Coordinates of C-alpha atoms in Angstrom, one line a residue:
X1 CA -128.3 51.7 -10.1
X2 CA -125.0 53.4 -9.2
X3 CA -126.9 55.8 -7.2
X4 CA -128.8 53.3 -5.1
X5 CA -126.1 51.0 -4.6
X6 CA -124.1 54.0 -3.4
X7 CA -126.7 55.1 -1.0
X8 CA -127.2 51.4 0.3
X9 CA -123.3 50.9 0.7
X10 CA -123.0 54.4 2.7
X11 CA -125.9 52.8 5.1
X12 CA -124.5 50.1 5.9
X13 CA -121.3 51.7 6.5
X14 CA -123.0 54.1 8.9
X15 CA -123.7 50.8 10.7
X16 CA -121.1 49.5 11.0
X17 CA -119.7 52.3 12.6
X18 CA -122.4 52.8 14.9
X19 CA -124.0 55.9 13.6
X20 CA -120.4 57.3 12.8
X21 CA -117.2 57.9 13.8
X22 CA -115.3 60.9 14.4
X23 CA -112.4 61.0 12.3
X24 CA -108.7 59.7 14.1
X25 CA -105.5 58.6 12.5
X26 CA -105.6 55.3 11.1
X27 CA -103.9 52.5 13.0
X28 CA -100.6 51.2 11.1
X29 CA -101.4 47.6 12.1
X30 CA -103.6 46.2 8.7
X31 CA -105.6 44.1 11.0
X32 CA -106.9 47.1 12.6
X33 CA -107.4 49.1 10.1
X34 CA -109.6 46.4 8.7
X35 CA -111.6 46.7 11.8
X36 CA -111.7 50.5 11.9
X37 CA -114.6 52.8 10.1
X38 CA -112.6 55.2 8.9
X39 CA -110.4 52.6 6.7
X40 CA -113.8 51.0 5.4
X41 CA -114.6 54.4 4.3
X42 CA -111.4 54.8 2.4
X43 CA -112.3 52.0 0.8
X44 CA -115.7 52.3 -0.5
X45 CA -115.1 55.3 -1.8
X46 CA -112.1 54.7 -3.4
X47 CA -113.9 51.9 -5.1
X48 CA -116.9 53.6 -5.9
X49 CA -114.7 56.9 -7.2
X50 CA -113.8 54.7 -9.8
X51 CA -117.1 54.6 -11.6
X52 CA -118.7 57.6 -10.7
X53 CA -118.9 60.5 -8.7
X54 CA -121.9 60.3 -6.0
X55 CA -124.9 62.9 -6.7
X56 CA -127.5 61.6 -4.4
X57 CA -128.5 64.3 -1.4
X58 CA -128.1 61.4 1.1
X59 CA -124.1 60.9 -0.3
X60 CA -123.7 64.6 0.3
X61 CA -125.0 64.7 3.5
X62 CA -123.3 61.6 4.7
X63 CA -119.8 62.3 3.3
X64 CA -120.0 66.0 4.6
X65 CA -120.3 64.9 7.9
X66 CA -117.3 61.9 8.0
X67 CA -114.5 62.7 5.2
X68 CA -112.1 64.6 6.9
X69 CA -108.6 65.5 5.4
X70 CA -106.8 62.8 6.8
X71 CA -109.5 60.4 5.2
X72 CA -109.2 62.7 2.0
X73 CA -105.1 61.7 1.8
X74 CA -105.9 58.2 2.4
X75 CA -108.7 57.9 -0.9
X76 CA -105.8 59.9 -3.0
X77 CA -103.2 57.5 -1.6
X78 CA -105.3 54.5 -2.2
X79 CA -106.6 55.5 -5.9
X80 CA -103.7 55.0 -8.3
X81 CA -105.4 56.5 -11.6
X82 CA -103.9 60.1 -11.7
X83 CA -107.7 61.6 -13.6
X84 CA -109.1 59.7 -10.9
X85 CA -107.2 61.6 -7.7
X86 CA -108.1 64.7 -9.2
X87 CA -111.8 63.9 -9.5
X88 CA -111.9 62.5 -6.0
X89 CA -110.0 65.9 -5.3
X90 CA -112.0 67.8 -7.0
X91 CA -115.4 66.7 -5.6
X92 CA -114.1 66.6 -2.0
X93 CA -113.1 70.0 -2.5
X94 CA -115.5 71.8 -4.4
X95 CA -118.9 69.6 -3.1
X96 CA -118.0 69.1 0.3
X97 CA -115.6 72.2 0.9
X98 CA -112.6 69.7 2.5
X99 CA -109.5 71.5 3.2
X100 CA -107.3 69.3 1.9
X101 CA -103.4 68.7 3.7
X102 CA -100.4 69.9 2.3
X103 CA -99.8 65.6 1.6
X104 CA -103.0 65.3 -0.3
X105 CA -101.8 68.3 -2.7
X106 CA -98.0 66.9 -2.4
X107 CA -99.4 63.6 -3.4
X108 CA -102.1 65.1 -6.1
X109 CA -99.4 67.4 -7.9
X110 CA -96.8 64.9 -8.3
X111 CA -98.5 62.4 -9.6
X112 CA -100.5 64.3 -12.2
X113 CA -97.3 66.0 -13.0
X114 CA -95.9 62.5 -13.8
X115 CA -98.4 61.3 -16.0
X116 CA -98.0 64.5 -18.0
X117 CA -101.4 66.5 -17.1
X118 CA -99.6 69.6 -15.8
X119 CA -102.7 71.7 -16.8
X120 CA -104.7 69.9 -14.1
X121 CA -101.4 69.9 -12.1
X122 CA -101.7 73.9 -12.3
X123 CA -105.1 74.2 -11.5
X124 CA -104.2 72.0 -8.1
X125 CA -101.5 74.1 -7.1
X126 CA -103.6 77.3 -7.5
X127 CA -106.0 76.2 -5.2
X128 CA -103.4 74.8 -2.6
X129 CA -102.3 78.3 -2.4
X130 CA -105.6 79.7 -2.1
X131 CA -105.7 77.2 0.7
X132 CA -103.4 78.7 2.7
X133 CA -101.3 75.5 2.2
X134 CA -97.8 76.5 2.2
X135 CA -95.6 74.3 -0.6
X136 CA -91.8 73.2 1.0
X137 CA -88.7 73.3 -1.0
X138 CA -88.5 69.9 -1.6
X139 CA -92.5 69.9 -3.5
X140 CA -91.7 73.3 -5.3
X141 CA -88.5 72.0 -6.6
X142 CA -90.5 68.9 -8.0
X143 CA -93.0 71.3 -9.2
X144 CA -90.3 73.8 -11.4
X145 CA -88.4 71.2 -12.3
X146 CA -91.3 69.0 -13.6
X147 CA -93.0 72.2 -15.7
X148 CA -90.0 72.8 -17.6
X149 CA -89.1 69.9 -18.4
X150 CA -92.9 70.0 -19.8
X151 CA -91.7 72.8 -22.0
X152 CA -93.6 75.8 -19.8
X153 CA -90.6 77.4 -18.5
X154 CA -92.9 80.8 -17.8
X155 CA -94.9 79.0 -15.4
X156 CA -91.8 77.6 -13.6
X157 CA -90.1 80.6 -13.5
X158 CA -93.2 82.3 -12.3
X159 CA -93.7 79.8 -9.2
X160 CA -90.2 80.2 -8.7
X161 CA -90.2 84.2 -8.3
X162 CA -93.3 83.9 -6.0
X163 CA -91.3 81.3 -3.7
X164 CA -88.7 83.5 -2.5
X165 CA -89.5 83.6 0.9
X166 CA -89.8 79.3 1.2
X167 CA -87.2 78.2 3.4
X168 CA -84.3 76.6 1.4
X169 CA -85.7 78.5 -1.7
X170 CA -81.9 77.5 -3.2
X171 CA -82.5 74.1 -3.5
X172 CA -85.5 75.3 -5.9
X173 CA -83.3 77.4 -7.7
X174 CA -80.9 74.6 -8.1
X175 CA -83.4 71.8 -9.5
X176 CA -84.9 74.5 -12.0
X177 CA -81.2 74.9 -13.2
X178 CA -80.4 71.7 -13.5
X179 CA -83.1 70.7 -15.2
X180 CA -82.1 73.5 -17.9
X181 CA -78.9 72.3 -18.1
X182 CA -80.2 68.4 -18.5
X183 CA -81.9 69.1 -21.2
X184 CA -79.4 71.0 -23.0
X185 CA -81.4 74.4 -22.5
X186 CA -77.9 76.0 -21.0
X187 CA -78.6 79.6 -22.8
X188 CA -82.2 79.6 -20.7
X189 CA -80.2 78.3 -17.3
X190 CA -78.0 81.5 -17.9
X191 CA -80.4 84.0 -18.7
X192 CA -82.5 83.1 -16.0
X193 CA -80.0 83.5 -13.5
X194 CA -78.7 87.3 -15.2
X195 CA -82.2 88.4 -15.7
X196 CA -84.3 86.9 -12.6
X197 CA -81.5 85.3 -9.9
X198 CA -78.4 87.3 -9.8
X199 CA -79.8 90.3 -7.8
X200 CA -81.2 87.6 -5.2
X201 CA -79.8 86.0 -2.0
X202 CA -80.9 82.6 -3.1
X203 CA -77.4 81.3 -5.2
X204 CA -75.2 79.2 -3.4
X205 CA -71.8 77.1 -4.5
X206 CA -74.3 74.4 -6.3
X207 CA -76.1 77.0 -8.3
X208 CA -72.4 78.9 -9.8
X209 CA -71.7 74.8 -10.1
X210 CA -74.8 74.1 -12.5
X211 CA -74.2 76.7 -14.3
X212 CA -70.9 76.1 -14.8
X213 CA -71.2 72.7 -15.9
X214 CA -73.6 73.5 -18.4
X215 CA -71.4 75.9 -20.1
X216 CA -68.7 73.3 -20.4
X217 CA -70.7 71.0 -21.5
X218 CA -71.6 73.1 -24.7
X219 CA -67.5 74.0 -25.1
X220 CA -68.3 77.5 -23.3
X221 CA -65.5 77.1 -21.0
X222 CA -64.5 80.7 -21.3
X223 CA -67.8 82.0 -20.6
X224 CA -67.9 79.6 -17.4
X225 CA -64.6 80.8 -16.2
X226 CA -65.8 84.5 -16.4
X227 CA -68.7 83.1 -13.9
X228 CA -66.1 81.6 -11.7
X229 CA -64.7 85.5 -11.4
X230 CA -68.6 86.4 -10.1
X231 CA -69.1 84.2 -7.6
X232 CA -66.8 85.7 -4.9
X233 CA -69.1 89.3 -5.4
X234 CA -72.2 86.9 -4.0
X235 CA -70.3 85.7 -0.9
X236 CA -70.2 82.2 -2.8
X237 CA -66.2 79.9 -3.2
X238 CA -65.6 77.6 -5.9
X239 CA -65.1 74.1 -4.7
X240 CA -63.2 71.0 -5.7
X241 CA -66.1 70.3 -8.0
X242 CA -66.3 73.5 -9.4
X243 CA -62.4 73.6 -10.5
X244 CA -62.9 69.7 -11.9
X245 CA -65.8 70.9 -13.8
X246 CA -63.5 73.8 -15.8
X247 CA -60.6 71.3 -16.2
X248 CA -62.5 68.7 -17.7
X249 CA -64.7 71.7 -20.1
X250 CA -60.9 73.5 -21.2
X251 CA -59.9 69.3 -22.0
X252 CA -63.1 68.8 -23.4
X253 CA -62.3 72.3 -25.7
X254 CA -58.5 71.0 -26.5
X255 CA -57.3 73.9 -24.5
X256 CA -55.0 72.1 -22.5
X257 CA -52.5 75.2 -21.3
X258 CA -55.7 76.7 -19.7
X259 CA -56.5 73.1 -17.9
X260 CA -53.2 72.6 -16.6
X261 CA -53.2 76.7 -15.4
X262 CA -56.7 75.9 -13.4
X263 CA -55.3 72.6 -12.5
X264 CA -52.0 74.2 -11.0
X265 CA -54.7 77.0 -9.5
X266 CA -56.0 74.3 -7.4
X267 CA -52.8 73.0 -6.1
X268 CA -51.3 76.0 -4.4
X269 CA -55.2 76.9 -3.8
X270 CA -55.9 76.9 0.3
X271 CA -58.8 74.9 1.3
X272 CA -59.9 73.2 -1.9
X273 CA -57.9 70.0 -2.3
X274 CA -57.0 68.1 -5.5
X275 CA -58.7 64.7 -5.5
X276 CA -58.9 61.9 -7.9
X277 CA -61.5 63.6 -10.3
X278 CA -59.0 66.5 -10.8
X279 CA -56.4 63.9 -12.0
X280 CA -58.2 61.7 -14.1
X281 CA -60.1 65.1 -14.9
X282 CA -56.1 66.1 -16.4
X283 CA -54.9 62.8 -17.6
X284 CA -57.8 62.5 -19.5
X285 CA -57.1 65.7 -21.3
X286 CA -53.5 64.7 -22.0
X287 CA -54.5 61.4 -23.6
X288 CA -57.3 62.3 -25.8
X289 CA -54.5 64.9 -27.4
X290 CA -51.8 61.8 -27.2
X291 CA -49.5 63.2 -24.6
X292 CA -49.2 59.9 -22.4
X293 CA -46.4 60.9 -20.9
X294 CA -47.5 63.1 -19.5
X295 CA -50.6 61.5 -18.1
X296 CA -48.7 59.0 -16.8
X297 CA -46.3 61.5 -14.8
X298 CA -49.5 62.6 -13.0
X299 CA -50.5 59.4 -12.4
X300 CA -47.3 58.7 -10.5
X301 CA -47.5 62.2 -9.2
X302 CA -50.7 61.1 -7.5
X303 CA -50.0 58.4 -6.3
X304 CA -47.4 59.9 -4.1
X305 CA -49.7 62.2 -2.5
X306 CA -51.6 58.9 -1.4
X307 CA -54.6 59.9 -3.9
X308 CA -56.0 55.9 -5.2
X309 CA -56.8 56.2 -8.9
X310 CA -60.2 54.3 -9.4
X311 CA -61.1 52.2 -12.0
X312 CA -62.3 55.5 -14.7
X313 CA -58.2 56.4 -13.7
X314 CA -57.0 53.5 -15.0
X315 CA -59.1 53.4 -17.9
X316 CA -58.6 56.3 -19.2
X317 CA -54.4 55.6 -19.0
X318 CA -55.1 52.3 -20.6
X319 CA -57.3 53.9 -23.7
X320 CA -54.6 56.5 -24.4
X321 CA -51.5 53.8 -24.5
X322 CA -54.1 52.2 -26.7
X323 CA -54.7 55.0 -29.0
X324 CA -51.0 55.6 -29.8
X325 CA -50.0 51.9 -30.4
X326 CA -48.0 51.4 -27.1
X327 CA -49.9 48.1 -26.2
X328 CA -46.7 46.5 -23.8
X329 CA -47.7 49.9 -21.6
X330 CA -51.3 49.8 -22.2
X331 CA -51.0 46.0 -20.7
X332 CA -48.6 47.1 -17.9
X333 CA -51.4 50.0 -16.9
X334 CA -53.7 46.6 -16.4
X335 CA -51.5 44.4 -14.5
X336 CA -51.4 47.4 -12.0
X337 CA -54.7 48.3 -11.5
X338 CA -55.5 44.9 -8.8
X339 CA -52.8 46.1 -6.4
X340 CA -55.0 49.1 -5.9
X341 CA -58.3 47.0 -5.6
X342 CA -59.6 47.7 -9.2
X343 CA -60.6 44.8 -12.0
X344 CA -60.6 45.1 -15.9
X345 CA -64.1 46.1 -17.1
X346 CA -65.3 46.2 -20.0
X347 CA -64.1 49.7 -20.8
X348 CA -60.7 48.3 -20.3
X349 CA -61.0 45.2 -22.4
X350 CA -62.5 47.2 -25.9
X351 CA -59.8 49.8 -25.4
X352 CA -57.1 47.1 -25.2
X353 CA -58.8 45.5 -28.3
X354 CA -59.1 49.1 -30.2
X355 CA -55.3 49.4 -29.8
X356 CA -54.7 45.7 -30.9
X357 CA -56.4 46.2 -33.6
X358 CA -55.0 49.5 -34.8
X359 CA -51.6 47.7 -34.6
X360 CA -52.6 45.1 -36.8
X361 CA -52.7 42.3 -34.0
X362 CA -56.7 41.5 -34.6
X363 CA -56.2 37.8 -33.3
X364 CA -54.6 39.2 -30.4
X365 CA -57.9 41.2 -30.2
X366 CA -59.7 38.5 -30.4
X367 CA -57.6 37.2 -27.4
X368 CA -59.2 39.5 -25.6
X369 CA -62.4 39.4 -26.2
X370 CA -62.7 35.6 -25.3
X371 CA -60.4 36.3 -22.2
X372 CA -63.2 38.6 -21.4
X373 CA -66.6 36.2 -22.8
X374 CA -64.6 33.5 -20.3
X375 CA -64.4 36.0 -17.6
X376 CA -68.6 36.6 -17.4
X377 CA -67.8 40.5 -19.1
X378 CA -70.5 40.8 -21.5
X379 CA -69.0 42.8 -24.9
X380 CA -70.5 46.0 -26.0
X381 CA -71.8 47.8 -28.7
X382 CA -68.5 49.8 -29.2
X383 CA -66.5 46.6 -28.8
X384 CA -68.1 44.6 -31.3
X385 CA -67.8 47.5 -33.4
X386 CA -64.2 47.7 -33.1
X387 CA -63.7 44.3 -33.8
X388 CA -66.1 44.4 -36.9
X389 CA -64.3 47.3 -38.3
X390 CA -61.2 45.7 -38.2
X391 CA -62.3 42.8 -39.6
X392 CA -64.0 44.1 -42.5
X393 CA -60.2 46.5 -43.1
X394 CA -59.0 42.6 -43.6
X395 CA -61.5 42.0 -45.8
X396 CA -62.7 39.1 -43.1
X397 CA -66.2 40.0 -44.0
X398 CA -67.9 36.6 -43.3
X399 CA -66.8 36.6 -39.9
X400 CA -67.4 40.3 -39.6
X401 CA -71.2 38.5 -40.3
X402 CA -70.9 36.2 -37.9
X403 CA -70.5 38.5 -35.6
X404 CA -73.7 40.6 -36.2
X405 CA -75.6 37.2 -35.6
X406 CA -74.3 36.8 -32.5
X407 CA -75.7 40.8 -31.4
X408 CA -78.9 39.7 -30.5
X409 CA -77.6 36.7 -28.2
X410 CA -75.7 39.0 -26.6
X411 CA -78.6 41.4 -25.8
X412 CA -76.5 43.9 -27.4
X413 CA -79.1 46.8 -29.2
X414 CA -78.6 46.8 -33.0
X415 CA -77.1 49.8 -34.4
X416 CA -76.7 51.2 -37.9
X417 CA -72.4 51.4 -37.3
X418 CA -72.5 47.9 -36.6
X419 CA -73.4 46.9 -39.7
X420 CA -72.3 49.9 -42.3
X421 CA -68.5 48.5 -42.2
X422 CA -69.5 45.0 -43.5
X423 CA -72.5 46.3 -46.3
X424 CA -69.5 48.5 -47.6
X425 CA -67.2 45.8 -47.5
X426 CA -69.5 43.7 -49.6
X427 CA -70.7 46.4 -51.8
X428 CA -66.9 46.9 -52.5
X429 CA -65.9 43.5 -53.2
X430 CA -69.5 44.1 -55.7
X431 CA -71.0 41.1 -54.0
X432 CA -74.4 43.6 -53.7
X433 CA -76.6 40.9 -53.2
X434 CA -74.9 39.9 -50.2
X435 CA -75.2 43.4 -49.0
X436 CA -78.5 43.4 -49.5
X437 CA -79.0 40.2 -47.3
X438 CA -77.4 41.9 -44.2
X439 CA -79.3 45.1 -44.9
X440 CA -82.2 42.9 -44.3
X441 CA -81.3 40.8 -41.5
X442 CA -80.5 44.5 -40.1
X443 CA -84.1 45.2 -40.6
X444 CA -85.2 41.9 -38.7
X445 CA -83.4 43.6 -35.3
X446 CA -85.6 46.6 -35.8
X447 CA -82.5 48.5 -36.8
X448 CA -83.3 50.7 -39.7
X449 CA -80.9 52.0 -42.2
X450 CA -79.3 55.6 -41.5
X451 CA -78.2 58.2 -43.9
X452 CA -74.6 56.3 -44.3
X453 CA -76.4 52.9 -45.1
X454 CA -78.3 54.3 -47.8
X455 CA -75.5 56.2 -49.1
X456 CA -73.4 53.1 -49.8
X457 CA -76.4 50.7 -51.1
X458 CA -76.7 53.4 -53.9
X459 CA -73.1 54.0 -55.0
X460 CA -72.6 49.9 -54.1
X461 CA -75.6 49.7 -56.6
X462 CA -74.2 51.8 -59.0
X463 CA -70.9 50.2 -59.1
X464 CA -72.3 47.5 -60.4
X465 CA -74.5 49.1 -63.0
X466 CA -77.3 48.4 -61.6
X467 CA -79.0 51.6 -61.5
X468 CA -82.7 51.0 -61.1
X469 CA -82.2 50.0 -58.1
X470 CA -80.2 52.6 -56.8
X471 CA -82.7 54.9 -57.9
X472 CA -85.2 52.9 -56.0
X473 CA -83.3 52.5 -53.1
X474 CA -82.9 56.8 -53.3
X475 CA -86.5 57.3 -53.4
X476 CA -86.7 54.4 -50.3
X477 CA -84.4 57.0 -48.5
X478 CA -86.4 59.7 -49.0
X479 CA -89.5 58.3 -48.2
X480 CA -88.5 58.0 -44.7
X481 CA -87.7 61.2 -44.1
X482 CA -83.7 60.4 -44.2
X483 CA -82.4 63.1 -46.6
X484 CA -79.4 62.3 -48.8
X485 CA -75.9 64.2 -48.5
X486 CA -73.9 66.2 -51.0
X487 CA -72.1 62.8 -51.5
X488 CA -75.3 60.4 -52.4
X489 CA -76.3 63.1 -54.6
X490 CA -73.4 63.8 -56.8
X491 CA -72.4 60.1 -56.9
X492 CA -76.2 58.8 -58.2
X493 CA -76.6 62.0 -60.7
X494 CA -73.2 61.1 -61.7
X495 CA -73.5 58.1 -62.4
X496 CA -77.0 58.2 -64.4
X497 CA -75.7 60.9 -66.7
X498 CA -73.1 58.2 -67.4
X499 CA -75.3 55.5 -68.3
X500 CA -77.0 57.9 -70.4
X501 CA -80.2 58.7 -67.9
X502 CA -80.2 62.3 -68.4
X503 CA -84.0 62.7 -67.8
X504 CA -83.8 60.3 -64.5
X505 CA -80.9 62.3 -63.0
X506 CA -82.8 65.6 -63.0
X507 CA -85.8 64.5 -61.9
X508 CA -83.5 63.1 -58.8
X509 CA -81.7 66.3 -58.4
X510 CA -85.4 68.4 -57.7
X511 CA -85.9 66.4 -55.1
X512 CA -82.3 66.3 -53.7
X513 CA -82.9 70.1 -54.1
X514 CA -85.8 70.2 -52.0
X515 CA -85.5 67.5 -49.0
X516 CA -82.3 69.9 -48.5
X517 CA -84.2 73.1 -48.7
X518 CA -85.9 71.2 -46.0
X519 CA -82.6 71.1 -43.8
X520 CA -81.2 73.2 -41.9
X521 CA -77.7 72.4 -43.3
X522 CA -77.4 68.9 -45.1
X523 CA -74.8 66.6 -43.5
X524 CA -71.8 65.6 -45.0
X525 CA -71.7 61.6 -45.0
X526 CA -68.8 60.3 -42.9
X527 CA -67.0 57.5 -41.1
X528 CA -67.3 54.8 -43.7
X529 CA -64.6 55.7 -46.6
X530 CA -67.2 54.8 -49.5
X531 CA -65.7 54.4 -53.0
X532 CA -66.8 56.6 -55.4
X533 CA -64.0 56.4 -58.5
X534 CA -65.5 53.3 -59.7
X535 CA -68.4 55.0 -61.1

């Protein structure tokens, strides 16, 4: 039926185009292109492709004599199912020998790439080269990039040793590093640049840059800095970015002597300039390890050499007054930051709440957070969090409560830290029932209980003698593949042997035993301060 219909829809085309056309460009104009054979063409087949791939002799013969390449690219183009391009491809290629553009394989790759069929991605890429299509940076930096994020880091560095000769080959190099380095694969970034890139002509400034980064984001700031020494023995000079990259990593590590040396490098360094990075770069660093002071003398510092701090710069100044308690400063920092055309955000508001709140002044907190409700500034996670755990220090757990209802309104995604301060609370104050309510209306937001949840619905349990449920709350835990800590452990086995539940306890502890055998190294349960002497 197919077949026939096939055959019948290729006569009439052949019609319609008066016995056919030699292939031409199609016009841009759609009115045109509606008029003109080839664009009919493009569109049978690609509607016909669809369903099945024509077998009759009198397809063959017609389609050998009026697909050309450009008409190849346009079916591709036109047919949107990935399995469906490379059929089309495939039959074009193999049936009708078309020698297909360096667009239609451009095209073909990237999209099968993106919907995850790299095998058939491989096998079109072969036969491009076979081809005698040549690949540009741009495509074989897709191609690398796309392959190990896949996981086939052989086949990417393969193509990448046989691309050497492509003009801009760096820009390949570059998007196969930094694809390492995205995913947190920094130890196979480095070792393919010692064992495969370091004897080539193909690194530039951005490659010692990835590189770089990635160490320092993995607290290898050392090893970085001992790359920074190479890159003058391949003709290569750190740049601004490179030098803000190793001040923020040495911050990052706590090692601020060896940020403010790199920091003072790039000062009296000729042709790389400080810029506002550097500095917030440096003030950061000072903050996080409570020297405000001396953030705040860079920030004046500059100032005076006409560098504008930017919204991040203020924020940062603003969170670190906050952190130490000096809230008339912290407020100052804000009343500045409009005479240099930046607003409050929301980063600025939660970090004046934090330090409101970790001066005791939670009202004033709240202050805040309507000033910024009123103000269109939509509250997130990390802000409601802050104001939940300070509420539930005050033992203000109903309107911690009322606050979780209001997550959803919000849009805010529901979290297990969210709602761990106020189930302790509760468990604490042994109203356990009440815990177990918001446990459940945590389950209704499709937020399911982590390791630290569990661990206080068992001791919370416990507490209050009720210990069949904490055993059955244990084996809930487990059952999910969340395995329990040294502290959920020794609190439920101590507490059974107590209310004389000897054989329940050691049937517990074999399987405590073996979900950690299971473990690389079992966590230690922190940031809630669960109580454990009442048991």
């Amino acid at each position: 039926m197919i077949r026939s219909s096939f055959a019948t829809t290729v006569g009439l085309f052949h019609t319609h185009s008066h016995g056919g056309a030699q292939a031409r460009p199609l016009k841009t104009n759609t009115r045109e292109v509606t008029h003109c054979p080839e664009a009919w063409l493009v569109k049978i087949l690609s509607t016909l492709f669809v369903y099945r791939v024509p077998d009759s002799d009198l397809c063959f013969c017609y389609l050998s004599k009026n697909i050309n390449p450009f008409i190849a690219f346009e079916v591709v183009k036109k047919l949107d199912n990935p399995h469906i391009r490379f059929r089309f491809w495939e039959f074009s290629r193999f049936k009708l020998n078309i020698r297909h553009s360096f667009w239609t394989y451009n095209l073909l790759t990237r999209s099968l790439c993106k919907a995850g069929l790299h095998d058939l991605a491989g096998k079109v890429f072969e036969c491009m080269k076979i081809d005698g299509v040549s690949p540009n940076s741009r495509f074989l930096g897709f191609l690398v990039s796309s392959f190990a994020e896949k996981g086939n880091l052989h086949f990417a560095t393969a193509l990448l040793l046989q691309s050497y000769e492509v003009q801009g080959i760096s820009m390949v190099v570059n998007s196969l590093l930094h694809t390492l380095v995205r995913l947190g694969r920094v130890d196979d970034a480095m070792n393919l640049f010692h064992k495969h890139l370091k004897f080539q002509s193909c690194n530039d400034t951005w490659t010692f840059n990835i590189l770089v980064r990635g160490l320092c984001g993995v607290g290898k700031a050392e090893k970085a800095l001992e790359l920074l020494a190479e890159m003058s023995s391949f003709g290569c000079s750190p740049d601004t970015v490179t030098y803000n990259t190793l001040i923020k990593g040495f911050c990052n590590s706590n090692e601020l002597n060896k940020a403010y040396d790199m920091f003072s490098e790039v000062k009296s360094k000729k042709g790389c300039s400080l810029d506002v990075v550097t500095y917030t770069s440096m003030m950061s660093g000072y903050c996080k390890a409570g020297k405000v002071k001396e953030a705040s003398l860079l920030f004046d510092e500059m100032v005076d050499l006409g560098i504008y701090p930017n919204n991040i710069t203020f924020n940062v100044l603003v969170d670190g007054y906050s952190k130490v308690g000096e809230m008339s400063s912290a407020e100052v920092i804000r009343g500045k930051m409009e005479s240099f055309g930046c607003f409050p955000d929301v980063v600025t508001y939660t970090s004046l709440i934090d330090g409101y709140c970790r001066v005791g002044q939670v009202n004033k907190g709240f202050s805040l957070w309507e000033e910024m409700n009123a103000k269109g500034m939509c509250p997130n996670a990390f802000t409601y969090s802050i104001l939940i755990n300070a509420l539930c220090k005050e033992n203000r757990l109903l309107r911690a409560r009322d606050l979780l209802r209001r997550l959803a309104c919000e849009g805010v995604v529901s979290k297990p830290f969210l709602y761990n301060p106020v189930i302790d609370g509760f468990c604490k104050a042994g109203k356990v029932n009440e815990a177990n309510v918001v446990v459940a209306e945590m389950e209704k937001t499709k937020c399911k209980p982590d390791k630290i949840t569990f661990t206080i619905l068992i001791i919370g349990h416990c507490m209050k003698g009720r210990m069949g449920e904490a055993v059955s709350i244990f084996h809930r835990m487990v059952a999910i593949g969340c395995s329990p800590d040294k502290i959920t452990v020794s609190s439920l086995l101590s507490c059974l042997l107590k209310a004389g539940m000897a054989k329940e306890a050691y049937q517990l502890n074999q399987i405590a035993v073996k979900c950690q055998s299971n473990d690389v190294a079992p966590q230690e349960t922190k940031t809630v301060n669960v109580t454990l002497a009442a048991c």
